[in-house]
């Protein structure tokens, strides 16, 4: 055979091999298998972006809100921010010798799960206050970034910022490509999420809404800072979510995605608006690749919102059946 | 002369007449006379948008914050929102027969300026609470819009939304054309400002930050609403401004514009960041076209911030000398 023919053949062969890749590049949602969720997402986006169609929504009103824990990244065995707070207690312990004798800090320092569990919500709030306040907001974000850069998840041994859901990253990008403004509206503390949301999710700080602590502007002989105070001013969970959406965004979203009962009111508020709407729930059904839990879980309980989804025909994503890939680091 | 020549001449003549208009269309700041403020604004914008230059700022970080009362619209003889509240007391009076005997409402209903002044800040807060809460946020915005559509300013007899500063409208548009995100950060109540900010200033609701009342998500047998409560949760004045900027935007602005001591900390916070920065003050020096007031004024006092501006070489806009037009409705 003439060399030129070999070369041509090679070219065709390469193209043939590349075809699935080209197809994947053209598909904005490659990790979403064909199924009811993918189809519901696509038909919603097509409807609201179809200029002249009856469901058309102008670009400025395309507001999409996403819970974070359990919706954009995993939340087992415990909310990652709580794991951060526990690690911070250990980092800060040398500055607090009194913690050696003081609960719930003693339990954290001794890895005493039983005593820690016994300290309950009250103990957890003490840990959050001690690790999330008493410093400038800039310093806090630096600590959060430093932890995220080095800490690893107890099971996967991966950095927490890799425990994000590949299909949700694709969904965020797909919505933005269709003129949506994507927001996080989460029970997580707002600065903790801002420490990674832009890099990991492509969501800028001004589109991150969360639980907030009180803060004070400090002028220390010309050295200005925003100091974090140990007082909760907004708990961005349950009914707190539509309240913060209304207060900070000032528009009703047309799409909302959550995964637990803490997202119920945000989903209801989204669906109660005029015109076409979308409500989605990530249903954790995959004990192999992620975790399987819903109505009985202590973390991310999905019970009332699952009933509401069934009643309201919301989209419930079966993680095990509808996602071809859960995390970005998985092999195809 | 051949008709064609006449027609050609006419064409040239028309073009000649249109030249100043074309020049005006090319100038994004036609109401800013040549002078120190215009030149400071232009050189700042040129510096931060000059890709490859030492002062270049990437688009997402081009955050510009503006006070509202006295900076984007007038604030004399009294903050317009207070005038709204006084009118609302009259509108709501039939539902509150007890107000006829109860201060400060009695004073408002009887136009008794003396008794109203005597009721002081405490009285004013009662009036604000009675007119700004006890209803859904949607209803409140509808009331604000209805007032703005019909009420007129006592001196100009113009709608309040026409008492906006033409040069500042031009500045907002100029900044946005240069990749800036323009925000309002004001002591005004956030929903009151959202009632007109998008239409009048081109600033969408999610870029309006202000004083906020507490709110509650209400589910009235499936009828959902955000109910406004008579409790202040954030006073967006003075040190409250950098706090809300940090909490809601999560980035430090590179440009801030105010007009009073209530803007001092926002301006300081903006200037204390890294890189090139801009701080501006609208100085009310025009007793003829607007009002002239500063260090001694009860409304919009400009005293400490004026000292800080002199010390820090901030831009102080001499309204009388530097603006060729104050309001859009003025004739050239």
Short mmCIF file of C-alpha atoms in Angstrom, two decimals, chain A residues 137-138 181 183 194 198 204-207 215-217 224-226 239 242-243 246-252 265 268-269 272, chain B residues 137-138 181 183 194 198 204-207 215-217 224-226 239 242-243 246-252 265 268-269 272:
data_model
loop_
_atom_site.label_atom_id
_atom_site.label_comp_id
_atom_site.label_asym_id
_atom_site.label_seq_id
_atom_site.Cartn_x
_atom_site.Cartn_y
_atom_site.Cartn_z
CA UNK A 137 -13.28 37.59 58.04
CA UNK A 138 -10.16 37.66 55.86
CA UNK A 181 -27.46 33.25 37.33
CA UNK A 183 -26.67 30.91 43.44
CA UNK A 194 -16.95 31.49 49.60
CA UNK A 198 -15.76 30.31 42.88
CA UNK A 204 -18.69 34.11 42.66
CA UNK A 205 -18.85 35.33 46.30
CA UNK A 206 -21.79 37.65 45.65
CA UNK A 207 -23.87 34.63 44.58
CA UNK A 215 -19.86 41.17 62.35
CA UNK A 216 -18.34 44.46 63.36
CA UNK A 217 -16.32 47.01 61.39
CA UNK A 224 -9.50 48.27 59.10
CA UNK A 225 -11.13 44.87 59.35
CA UNK A 226 -14.47 43.08 59.54
CA UNK A 239 -37.86 28.78 56.25
CA UNK A 242 -36.81 31.88 51.20
CA UNK A 243 -36.25 34.74 53.66
CA UNK A 246 -36.04 37.54 49.23
CA UNK A 247 -33.74 39.74 51.29
CA UNK A 248 -30.54 39.30 49.28
CA UNK A 249 -31.62 38.40 45.73
CA UNK A 250 -34.96 40.22 45.83
CA UNK A 251 -36.35 38.01 43.06
CA UNK A 252 -38.04 34.63 43.20
CA UNK A 265 -39.44 25.93 51.90
CA UNK A 268 -41.99 25.53 47.75
CA UNK A 269 -41.25 29.24 47.42
CA UNK A 272 -45.28 29.01 44.05
CA UNK B 137 -42.87 42.13 51.06
CA UNK B 138 -44.71 41.93 47.73
CA UNK B 181 -20.96 45.71 38.58
CA UNK B 183 -24.35 48.29 43.59
CA UNK B 194 -35.81 47.89 44.84
CA UNK B 198 -33.90 48.76 38.27
CA UNK B 204 -31.19 45.00 39.52
CA UNK B 205 -32.67 43.94 42.89
CA UNK B 206 -29.77 41.61 43.71
CA UNK B 207 -27.41 44.60 43.54
CA UNK B 215 -38.91 38.80 57.98
CA UNK B 216 -40.76 35.54 58.35
CA UNK B 217 -41.72 32.88 55.80
CA UNK B 224 -46.84 31.46 50.78
CA UNK B 225 -45.44 34.88 51.59
CA UNK B 226 -42.52 36.71 53.15
CA UNK B 239 -19.95 51.08 59.92
CA UNK B 242 -18.68 47.76 55.07
CA UNK B 243 -20.30 45.01 57.14
CA UNK B 246 -18.56 42.02 53.20
CA UNK B 247 -21.56 39.89 54.12
CA UNK B 248 -23.54 40.22 50.88
CA UNK B 249 -21.00 40.97 48.14
CA UNK B 250 -18.06 39.19 49.77
CA UNK B 251 -15.57 41.30 47.82
CA UNK B 252 -14.09 44.70 48.56
CA UNK B 265 -16.59 53.79 56.59
CA UNK B 268 -12.45 54.02 54.00
CA UNK B 269 -13.01 50.28 53.52
CA UNK B 272 -7.91 50.42 52.27
#
